[in-house]
mmCIF file of C-alpha atoms and ligand atoms in Angstrom:
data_model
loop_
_atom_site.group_PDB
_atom_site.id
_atom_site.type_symbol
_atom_site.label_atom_id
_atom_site.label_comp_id
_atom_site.label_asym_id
_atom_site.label_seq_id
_atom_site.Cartn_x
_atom_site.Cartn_y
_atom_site.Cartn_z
ATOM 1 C CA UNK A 1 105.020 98.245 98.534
ATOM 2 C CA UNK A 2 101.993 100.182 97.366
ATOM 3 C CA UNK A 3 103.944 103.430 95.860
ATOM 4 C CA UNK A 4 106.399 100.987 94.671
ATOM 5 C CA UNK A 5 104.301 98.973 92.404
ATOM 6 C CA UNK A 6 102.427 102.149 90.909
ATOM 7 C CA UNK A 7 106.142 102.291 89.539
ATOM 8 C CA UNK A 8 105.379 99.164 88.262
ATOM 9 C CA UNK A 9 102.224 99.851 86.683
ATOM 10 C CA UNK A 10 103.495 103.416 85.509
ATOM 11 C CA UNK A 11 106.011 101.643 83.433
ATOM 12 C CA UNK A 12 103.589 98.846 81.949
ATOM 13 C CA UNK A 13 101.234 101.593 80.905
ATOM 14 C CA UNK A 14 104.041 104.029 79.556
ATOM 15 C CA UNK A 15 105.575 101.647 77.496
ATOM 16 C CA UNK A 16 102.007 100.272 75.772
ATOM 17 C CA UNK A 17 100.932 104.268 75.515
ATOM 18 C CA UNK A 18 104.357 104.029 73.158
ATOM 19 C CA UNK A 19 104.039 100.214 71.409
ATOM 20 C CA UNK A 20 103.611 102.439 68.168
ATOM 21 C CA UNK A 21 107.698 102.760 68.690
ATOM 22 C CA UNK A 22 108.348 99.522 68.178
ATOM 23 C CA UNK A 23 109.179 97.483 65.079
ATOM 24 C CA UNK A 24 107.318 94.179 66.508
ATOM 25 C CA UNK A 25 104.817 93.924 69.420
ATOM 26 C CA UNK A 26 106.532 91.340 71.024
ATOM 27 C CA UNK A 27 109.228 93.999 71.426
ATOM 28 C CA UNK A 28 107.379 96.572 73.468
ATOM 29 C CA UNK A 29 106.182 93.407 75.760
ATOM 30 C CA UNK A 30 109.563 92.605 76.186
ATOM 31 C CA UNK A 31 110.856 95.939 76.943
ATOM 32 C CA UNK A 32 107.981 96.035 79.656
ATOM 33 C CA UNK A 33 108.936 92.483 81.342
ATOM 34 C CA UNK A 34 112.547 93.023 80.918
ATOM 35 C CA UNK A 35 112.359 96.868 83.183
ATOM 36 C CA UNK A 36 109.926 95.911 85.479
ATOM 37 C CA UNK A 37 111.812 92.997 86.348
ATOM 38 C CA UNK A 38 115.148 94.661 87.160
ATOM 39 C CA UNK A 39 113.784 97.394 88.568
ATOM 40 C CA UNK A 40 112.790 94.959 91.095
ATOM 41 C CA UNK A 41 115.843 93.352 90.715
ATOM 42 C CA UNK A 42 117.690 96.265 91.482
ATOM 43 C CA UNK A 43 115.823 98.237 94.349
ATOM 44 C CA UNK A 44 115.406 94.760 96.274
ATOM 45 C CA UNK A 45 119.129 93.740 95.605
ATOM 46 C CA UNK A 46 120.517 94.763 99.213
ATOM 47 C CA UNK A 47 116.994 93.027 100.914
ATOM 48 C CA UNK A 48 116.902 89.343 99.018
ATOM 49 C CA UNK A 49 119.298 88.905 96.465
ATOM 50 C CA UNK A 50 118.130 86.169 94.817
ATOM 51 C CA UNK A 51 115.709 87.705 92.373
ATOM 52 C CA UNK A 52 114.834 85.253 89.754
ATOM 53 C CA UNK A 53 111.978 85.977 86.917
ATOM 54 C CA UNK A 54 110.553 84.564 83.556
ATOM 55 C CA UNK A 55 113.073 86.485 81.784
ATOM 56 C CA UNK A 56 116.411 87.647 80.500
ATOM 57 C CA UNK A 57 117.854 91.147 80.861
ATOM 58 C CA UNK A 58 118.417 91.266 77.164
ATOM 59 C CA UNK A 59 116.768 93.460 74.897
ATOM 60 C CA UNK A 60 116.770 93.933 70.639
ATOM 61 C CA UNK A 61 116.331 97.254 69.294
ATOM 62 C CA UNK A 62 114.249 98.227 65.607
ATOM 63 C CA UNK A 63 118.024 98.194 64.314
ATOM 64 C CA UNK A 64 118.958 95.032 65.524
ATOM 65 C CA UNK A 65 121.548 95.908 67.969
ATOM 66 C CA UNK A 66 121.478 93.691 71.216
ATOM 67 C CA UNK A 67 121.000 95.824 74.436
ATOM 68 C CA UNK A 68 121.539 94.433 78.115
ATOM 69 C CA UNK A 69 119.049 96.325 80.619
ATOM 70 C CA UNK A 70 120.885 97.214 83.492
ATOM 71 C CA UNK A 71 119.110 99.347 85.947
ATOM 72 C CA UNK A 72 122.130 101.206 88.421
ATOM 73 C CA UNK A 73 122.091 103.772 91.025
ATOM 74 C CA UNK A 74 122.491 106.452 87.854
ATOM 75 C CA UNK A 75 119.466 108.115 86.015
ATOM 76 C CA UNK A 76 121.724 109.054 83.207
ATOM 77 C CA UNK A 77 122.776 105.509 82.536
ATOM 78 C CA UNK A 78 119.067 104.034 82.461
ATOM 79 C CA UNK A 79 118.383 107.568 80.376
ATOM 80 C CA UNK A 80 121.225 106.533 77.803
ATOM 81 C CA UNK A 81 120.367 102.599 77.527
ATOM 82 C CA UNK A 82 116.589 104.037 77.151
ATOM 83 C CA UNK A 83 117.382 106.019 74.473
ATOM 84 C CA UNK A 84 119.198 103.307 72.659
ATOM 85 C CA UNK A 85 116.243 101.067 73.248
ATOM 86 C CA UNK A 86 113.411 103.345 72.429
ATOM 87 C CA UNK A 87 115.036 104.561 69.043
ATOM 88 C CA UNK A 88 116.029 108.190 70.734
ATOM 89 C CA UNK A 89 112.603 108.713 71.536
ATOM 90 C CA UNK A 90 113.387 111.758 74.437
ATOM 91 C CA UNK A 91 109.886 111.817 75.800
ATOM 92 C CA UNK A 92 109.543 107.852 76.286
ATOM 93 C CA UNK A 93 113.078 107.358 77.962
ATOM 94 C CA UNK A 94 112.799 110.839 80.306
ATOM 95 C CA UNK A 95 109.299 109.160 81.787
ATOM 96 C CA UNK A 96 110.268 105.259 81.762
ATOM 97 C CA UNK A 97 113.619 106.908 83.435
ATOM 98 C CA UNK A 98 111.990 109.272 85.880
ATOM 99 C CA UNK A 99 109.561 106.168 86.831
ATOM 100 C CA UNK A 100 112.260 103.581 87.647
ATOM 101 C CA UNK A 101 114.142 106.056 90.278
ATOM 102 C CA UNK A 102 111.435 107.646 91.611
ATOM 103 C CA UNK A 103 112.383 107.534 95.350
ATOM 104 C CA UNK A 104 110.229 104.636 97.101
ATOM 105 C CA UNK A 105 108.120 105.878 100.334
ATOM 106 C CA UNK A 106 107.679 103.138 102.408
ATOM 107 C CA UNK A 107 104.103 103.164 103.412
ATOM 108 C CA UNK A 108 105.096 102.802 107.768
ATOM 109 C CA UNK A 109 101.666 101.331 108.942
ATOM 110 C CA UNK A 110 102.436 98.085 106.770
ATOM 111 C CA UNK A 111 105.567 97.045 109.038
ATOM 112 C CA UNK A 112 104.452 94.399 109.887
ATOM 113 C CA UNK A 113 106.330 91.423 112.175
ATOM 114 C CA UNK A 114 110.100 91.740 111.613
ATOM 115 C CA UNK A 115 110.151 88.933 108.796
ATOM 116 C CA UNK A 116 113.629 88.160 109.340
ATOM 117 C CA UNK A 117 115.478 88.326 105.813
ATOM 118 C CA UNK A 118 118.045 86.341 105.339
ATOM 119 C CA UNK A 119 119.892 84.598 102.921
ATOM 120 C CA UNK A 120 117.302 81.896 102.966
ATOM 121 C CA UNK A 121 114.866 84.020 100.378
ATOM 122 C CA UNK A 122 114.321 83.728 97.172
ATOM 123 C CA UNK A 123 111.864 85.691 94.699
ATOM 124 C CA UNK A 124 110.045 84.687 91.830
ATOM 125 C CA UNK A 125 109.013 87.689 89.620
ATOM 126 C CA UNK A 126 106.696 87.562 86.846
ATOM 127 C CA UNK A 127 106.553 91.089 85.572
ATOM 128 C CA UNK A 128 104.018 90.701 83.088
ATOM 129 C CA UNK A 129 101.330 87.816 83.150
ATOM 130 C CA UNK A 130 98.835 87.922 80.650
ATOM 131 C CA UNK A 131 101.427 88.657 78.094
ATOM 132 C CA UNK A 132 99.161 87.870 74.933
ATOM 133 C CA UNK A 133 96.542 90.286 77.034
ATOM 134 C CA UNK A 134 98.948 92.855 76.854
ATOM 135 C CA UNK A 135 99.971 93.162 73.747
ATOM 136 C CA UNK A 136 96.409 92.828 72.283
ATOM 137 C CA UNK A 137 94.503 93.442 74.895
ATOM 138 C CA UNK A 138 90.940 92.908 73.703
ATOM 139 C CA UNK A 139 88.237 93.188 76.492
ATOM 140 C CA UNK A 140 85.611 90.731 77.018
ATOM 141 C CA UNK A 141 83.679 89.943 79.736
ATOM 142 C CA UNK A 142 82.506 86.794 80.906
ATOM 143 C CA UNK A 143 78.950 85.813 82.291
ATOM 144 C CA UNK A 144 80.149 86.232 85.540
ATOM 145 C CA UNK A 145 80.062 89.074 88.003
ATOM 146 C CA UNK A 146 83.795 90.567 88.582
ATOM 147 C CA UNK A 147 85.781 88.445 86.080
ATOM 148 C CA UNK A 148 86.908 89.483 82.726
ATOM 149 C CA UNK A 149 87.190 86.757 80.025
ATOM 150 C CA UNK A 150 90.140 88.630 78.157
ATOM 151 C CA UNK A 151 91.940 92.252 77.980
ATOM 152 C CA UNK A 152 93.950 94.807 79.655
ATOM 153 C CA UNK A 153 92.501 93.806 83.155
ATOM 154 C CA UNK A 154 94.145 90.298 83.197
ATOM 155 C CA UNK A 155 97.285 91.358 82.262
ATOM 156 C CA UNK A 156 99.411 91.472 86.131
ATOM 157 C CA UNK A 157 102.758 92.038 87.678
ATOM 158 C CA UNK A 158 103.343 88.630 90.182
ATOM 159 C CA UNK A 159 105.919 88.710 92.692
ATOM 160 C CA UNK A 160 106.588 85.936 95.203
ATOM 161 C CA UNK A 161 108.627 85.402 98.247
ATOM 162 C CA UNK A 162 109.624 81.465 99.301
ATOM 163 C CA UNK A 163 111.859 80.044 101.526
ATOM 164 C CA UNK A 164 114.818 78.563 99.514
ATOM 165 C CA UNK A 165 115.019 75.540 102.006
ATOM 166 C CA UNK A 166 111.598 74.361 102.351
ATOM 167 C CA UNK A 167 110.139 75.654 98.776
ATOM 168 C CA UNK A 168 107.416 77.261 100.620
ATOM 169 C CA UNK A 169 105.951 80.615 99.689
ATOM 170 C CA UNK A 170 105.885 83.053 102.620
ATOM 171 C CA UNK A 171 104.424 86.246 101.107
ATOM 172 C CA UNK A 172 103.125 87.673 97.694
ATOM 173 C CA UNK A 173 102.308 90.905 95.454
ATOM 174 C CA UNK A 174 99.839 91.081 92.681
ATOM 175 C CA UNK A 175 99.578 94.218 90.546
ATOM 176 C CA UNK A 176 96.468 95.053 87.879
ATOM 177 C CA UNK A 177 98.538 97.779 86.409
ATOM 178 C CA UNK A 178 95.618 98.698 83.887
ATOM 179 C CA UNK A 179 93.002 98.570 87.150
ATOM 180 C CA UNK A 180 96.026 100.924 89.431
ATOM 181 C CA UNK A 181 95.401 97.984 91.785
ATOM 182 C CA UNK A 182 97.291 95.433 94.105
ATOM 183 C CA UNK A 183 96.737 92.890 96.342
ATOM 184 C CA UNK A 184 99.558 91.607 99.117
ATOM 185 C CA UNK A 185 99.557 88.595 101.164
ATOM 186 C CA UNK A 186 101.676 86.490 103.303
ATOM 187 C CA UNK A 187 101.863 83.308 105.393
ATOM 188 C CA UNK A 188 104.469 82.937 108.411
ATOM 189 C CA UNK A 189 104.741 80.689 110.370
ATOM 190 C CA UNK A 190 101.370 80.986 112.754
ATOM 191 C CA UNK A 191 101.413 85.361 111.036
ATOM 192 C CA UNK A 192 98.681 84.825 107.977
ATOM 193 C CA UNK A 193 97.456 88.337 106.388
ATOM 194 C CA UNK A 194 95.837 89.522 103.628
ATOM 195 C CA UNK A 195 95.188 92.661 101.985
ATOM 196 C CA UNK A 196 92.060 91.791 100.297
ATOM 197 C CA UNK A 197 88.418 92.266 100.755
ATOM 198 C CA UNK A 198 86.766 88.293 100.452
ATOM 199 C CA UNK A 199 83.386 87.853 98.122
ATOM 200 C CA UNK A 200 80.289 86.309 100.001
ATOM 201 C CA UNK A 201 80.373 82.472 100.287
ATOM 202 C CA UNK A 202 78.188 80.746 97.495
ATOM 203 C CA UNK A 203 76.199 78.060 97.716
ATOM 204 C CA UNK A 204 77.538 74.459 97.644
ATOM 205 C CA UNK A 205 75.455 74.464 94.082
ATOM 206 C CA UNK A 206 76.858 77.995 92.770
ATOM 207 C CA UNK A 207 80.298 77.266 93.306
ATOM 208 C CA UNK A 208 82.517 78.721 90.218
ATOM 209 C CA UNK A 209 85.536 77.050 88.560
ATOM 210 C CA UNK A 210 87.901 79.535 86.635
ATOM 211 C CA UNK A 211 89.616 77.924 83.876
ATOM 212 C CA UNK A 212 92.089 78.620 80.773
ATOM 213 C CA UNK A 213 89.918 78.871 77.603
ATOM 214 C CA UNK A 214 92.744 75.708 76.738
ATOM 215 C CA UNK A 215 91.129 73.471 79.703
ATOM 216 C CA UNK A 216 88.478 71.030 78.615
ATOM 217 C CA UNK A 217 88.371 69.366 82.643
ATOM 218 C CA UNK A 218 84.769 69.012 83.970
ATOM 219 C CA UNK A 219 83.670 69.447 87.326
ATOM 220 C CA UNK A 220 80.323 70.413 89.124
ATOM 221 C CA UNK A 221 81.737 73.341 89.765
ATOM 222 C CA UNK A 222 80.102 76.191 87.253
ATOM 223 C CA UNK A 223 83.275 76.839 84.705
ATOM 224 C CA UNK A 224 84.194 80.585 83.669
ATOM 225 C CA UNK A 225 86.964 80.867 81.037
ATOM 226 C CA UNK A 226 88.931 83.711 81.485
ATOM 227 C CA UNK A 227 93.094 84.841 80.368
ATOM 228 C CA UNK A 228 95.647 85.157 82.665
ATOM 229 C CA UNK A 229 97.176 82.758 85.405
ATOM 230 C CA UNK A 230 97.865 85.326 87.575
ATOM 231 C CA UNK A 231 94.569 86.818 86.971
ATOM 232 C CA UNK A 232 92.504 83.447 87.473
ATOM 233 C CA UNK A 233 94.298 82.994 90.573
ATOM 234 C CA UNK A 234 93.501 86.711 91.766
ATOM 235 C CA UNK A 235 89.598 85.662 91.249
ATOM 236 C CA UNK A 236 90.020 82.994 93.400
ATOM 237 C CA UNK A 237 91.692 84.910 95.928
ATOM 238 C CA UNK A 238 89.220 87.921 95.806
ATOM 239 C CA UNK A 239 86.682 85.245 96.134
ATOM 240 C CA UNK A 240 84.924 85.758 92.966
ATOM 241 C CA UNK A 241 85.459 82.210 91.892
ATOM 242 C CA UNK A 242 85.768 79.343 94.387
ATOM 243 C CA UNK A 243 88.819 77.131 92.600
ATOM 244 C CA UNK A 244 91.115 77.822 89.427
ATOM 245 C CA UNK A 245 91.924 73.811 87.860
ATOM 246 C CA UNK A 246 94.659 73.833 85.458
ATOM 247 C CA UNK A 247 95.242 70.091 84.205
ATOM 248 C CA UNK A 248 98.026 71.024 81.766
ATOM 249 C CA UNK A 249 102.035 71.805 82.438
ATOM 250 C CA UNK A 250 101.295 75.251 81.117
ATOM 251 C CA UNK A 251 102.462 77.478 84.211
ATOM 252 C CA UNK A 252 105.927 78.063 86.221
ATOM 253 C CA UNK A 253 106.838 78.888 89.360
ATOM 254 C CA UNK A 254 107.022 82.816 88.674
ATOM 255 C CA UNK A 255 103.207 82.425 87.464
ATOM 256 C CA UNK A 256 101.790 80.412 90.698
ATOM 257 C CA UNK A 257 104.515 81.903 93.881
ATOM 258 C CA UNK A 258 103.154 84.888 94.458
ATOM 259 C CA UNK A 259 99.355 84.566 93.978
ATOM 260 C CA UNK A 260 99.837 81.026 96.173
ATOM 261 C CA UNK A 261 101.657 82.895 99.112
ATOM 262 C CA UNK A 262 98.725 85.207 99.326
ATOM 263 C CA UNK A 263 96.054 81.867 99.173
ATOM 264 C CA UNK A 264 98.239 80.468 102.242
ATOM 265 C CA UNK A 265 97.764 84.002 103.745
ATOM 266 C CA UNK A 266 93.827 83.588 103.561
ATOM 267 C CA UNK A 267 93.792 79.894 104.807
ATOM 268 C CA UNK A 268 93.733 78.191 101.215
ATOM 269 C CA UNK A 269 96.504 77.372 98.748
ATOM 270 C CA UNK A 270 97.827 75.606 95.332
ATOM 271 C CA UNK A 271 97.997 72.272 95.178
ATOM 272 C CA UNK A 272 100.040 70.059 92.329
ATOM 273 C CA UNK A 273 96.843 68.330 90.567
ATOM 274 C CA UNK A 274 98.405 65.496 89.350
ATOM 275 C CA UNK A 275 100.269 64.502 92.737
ATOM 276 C CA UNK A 276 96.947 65.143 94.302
ATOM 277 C CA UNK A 277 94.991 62.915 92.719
ATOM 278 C CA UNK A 278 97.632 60.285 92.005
ATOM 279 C CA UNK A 279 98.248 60.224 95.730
ATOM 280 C CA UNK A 280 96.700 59.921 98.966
ATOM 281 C CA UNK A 281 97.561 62.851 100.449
ATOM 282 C CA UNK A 282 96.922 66.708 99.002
ATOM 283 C CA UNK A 283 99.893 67.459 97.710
ATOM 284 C CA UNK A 284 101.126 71.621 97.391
ATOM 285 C CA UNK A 285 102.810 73.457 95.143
ATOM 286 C CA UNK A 286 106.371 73.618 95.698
ATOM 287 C CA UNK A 287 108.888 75.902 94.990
ATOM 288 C CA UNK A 288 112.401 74.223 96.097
ATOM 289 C CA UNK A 289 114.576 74.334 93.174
ATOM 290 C CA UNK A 290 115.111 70.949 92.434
ATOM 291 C CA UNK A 291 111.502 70.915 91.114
ATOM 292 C CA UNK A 292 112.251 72.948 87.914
ATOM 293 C CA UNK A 293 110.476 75.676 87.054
ATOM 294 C CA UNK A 294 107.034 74.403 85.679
ATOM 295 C CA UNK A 295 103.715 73.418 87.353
ATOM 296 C CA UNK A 296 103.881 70.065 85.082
ATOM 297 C CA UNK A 297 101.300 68.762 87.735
ATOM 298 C CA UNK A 298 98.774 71.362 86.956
ATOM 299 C CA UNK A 299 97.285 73.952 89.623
ATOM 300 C CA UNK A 300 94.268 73.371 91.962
ATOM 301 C CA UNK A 301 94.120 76.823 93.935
ATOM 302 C CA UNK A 302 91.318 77.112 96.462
ATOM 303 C CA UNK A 303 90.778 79.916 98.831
ATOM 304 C CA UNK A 304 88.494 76.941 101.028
ATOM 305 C CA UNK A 305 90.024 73.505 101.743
ATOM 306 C CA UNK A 306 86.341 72.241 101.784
ATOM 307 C CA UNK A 307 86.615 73.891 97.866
ATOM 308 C CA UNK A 308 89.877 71.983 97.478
ATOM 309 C CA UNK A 309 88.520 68.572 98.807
ATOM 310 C CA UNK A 310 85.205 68.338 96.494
ATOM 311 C CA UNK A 311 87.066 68.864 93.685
ATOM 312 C CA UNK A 312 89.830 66.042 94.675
ATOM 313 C CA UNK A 313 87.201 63.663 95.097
ATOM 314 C CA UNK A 314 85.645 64.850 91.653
ATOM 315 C CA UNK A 315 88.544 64.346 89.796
ATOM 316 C CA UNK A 316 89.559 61.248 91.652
ATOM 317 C CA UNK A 317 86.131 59.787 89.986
ATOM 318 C CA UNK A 318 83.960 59.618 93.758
ATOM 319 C CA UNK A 319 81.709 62.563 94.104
HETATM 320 C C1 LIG B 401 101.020 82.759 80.762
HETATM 321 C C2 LIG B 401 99.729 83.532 80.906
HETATM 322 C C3 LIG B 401 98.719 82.854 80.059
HETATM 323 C C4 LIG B 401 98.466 81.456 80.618
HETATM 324 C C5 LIG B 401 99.770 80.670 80.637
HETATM 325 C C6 LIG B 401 100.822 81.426 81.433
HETATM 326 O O1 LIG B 401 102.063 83.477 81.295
HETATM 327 O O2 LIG B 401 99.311 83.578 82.252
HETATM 328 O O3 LIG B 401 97.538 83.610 80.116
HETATM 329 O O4 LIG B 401 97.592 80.789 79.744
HETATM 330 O O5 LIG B 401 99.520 79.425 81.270
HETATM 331 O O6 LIG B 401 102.047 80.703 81.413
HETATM 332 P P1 LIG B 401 95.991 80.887 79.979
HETATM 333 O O7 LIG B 401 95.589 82.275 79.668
HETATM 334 O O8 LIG B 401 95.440 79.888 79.002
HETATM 335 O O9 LIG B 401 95.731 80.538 81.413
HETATM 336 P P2 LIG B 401 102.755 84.636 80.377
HETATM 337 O O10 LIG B 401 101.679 85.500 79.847
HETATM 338 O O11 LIG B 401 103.635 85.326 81.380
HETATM 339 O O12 LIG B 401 103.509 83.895 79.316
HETATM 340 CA CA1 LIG B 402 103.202 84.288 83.269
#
């Protein structure tokens, strides 16, 4: 999975290296989402099917004609739809083309328990979060060790595995494509793993809170704003913040699947906020498809269920 999403990355940075070829910015970002995605779409087609993601495989050139992204078994037909795309730029469509068949080495010491695939999986792809990021990409840090307030770093590639049945995420990928990183997690049955390295514990009174800069929730929990929900999820998961609280309906399931499969990997995991505190009971994220596509409920993601409690009773007005 590794080698695989460096093709991911390779493409993300390729096409911004080129942005200057297209007529808007939102173009180049969409070119970007709309390859990444079926490339995945593609090279996982025979392994789980049912790839869904935030967007469509449609594409608009500088001249206005409407392109469908296909990705097939044949260089020369991704070379020729490139070419259309990029305006007949030969140097951009040889590399984007070269990138998305590049032959995949599976990395043998990560076989891990036979996960049985069957017809019962489902992905959620997001294959650019931090899309504003992206495009403008304007770095800022924040006053916190580790976590970036804005730019190129919290832009991600999400990917998320659940089971169609129980709307349960069973294992995730998250890709920093402008930090060559990625993270991998998953939760089976009794099987949790995780790829990442966990930040020391803080103390009860140094606990962070990583927000959207559009929150305005309080908590005792010290707040960091920073972009990204895939990225404010990451911190949390890398331990560099303790909970990410989103009060607003401003996230879907291809934003939250993957980075909550790898929380259940590590022990933690996304709750809906609103069920949570409306409720008795905790209530998770869920990704069975009669719950439409967006987190109206808000996100509480916690690595720590001790985390995940405080702030329950917080925002449930006890402390
Ligand atoms: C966005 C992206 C934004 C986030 C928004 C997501 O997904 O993660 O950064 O807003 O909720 O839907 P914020 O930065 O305020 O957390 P995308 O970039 O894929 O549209
Ligand atoms: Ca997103």
């Amino acid at each position: 999975m590794q080698f695989y999403l460096t093709i991911c990355s390779t493409i993300c940075i390729i096409i911004h290296y080129h942005k200057n070829l297209f007529r808007f910015f939102q173009d180049f970002k969409t070119l970007a989402d709309v390859l990444i995605q079926e490339t995945i779409r593609h090279d996982l087609a025979n392994l789980i099917p049912h790839v869904k993601g935030e967007e469509t495989n449609k594409f608009e050139n500088t001249i206005g004609e409407k392109i469908t992204v296909e990705i097939t078994d044949d260089p020369d037909v991704t070379h020729q739809i490139l070419l259309k795309v990029l305006a007949n730029n030969e140097p951009a469509a040889k590399a984007l083309t070269n990138e998305i068949h590049k032959e995949i080495q599976v990395n043998e010491n990560l076989n891990f328990a036979d996960i049985e695939i069957t017809e019962n999986l489902a992905i959620w792809v997001d294959p650019i979060d931090g899309t504003q990021e992206y495009i403008s990409g304007i770095e800022e840090v924040s006053d916190f060790p580790n976590i970036f307030k804005s730019g190129l770093k919290c832009a991600t590639v999400l990917i998320g595995v659940y089971e169609i049945n129980t709307g349960i995420p069973l294992i995730g990928v998250i890709n920093q494509p402008f930090e060559r990183k990625f993270y991998y997690g998953f939760s089976i049955g009794d099987l949790k793993y995780s790829s990442v390295e966990i930040a020391s514990e803080r103390e009860e009174s140094e606990k962070i809170a990583i927000l959207s800069s559009s929150e305005s929730l309080k908590s005792t929990f010290k707040p960091v704003f920073a972009a990204g929900a895939g990225y404010k999820s990451l911190k949390v998961i890398e331990g560099h913040a303790d909970v990410y609280l989103l009060s607003k309906p401003s996230t879907f399931k291809w934003d939250s699947c993957g980075p909550h499969a790898i929380l259940r990997g590590l022990g933690g995991g996304m709750l809906d906020m609103k069920r949570s505190l409306e409720g008795e009971e905790m209530v998770e994220l869920s990704y069975l498809e009669n719950e439409g596509t967006c987190n109206e409920g808000g996100i509480i993601a916690y690595r720590r269920i001790e985390d995940a409690e405080r702030v329950v009773r917080e925002l449930r007005g006890k402390n």
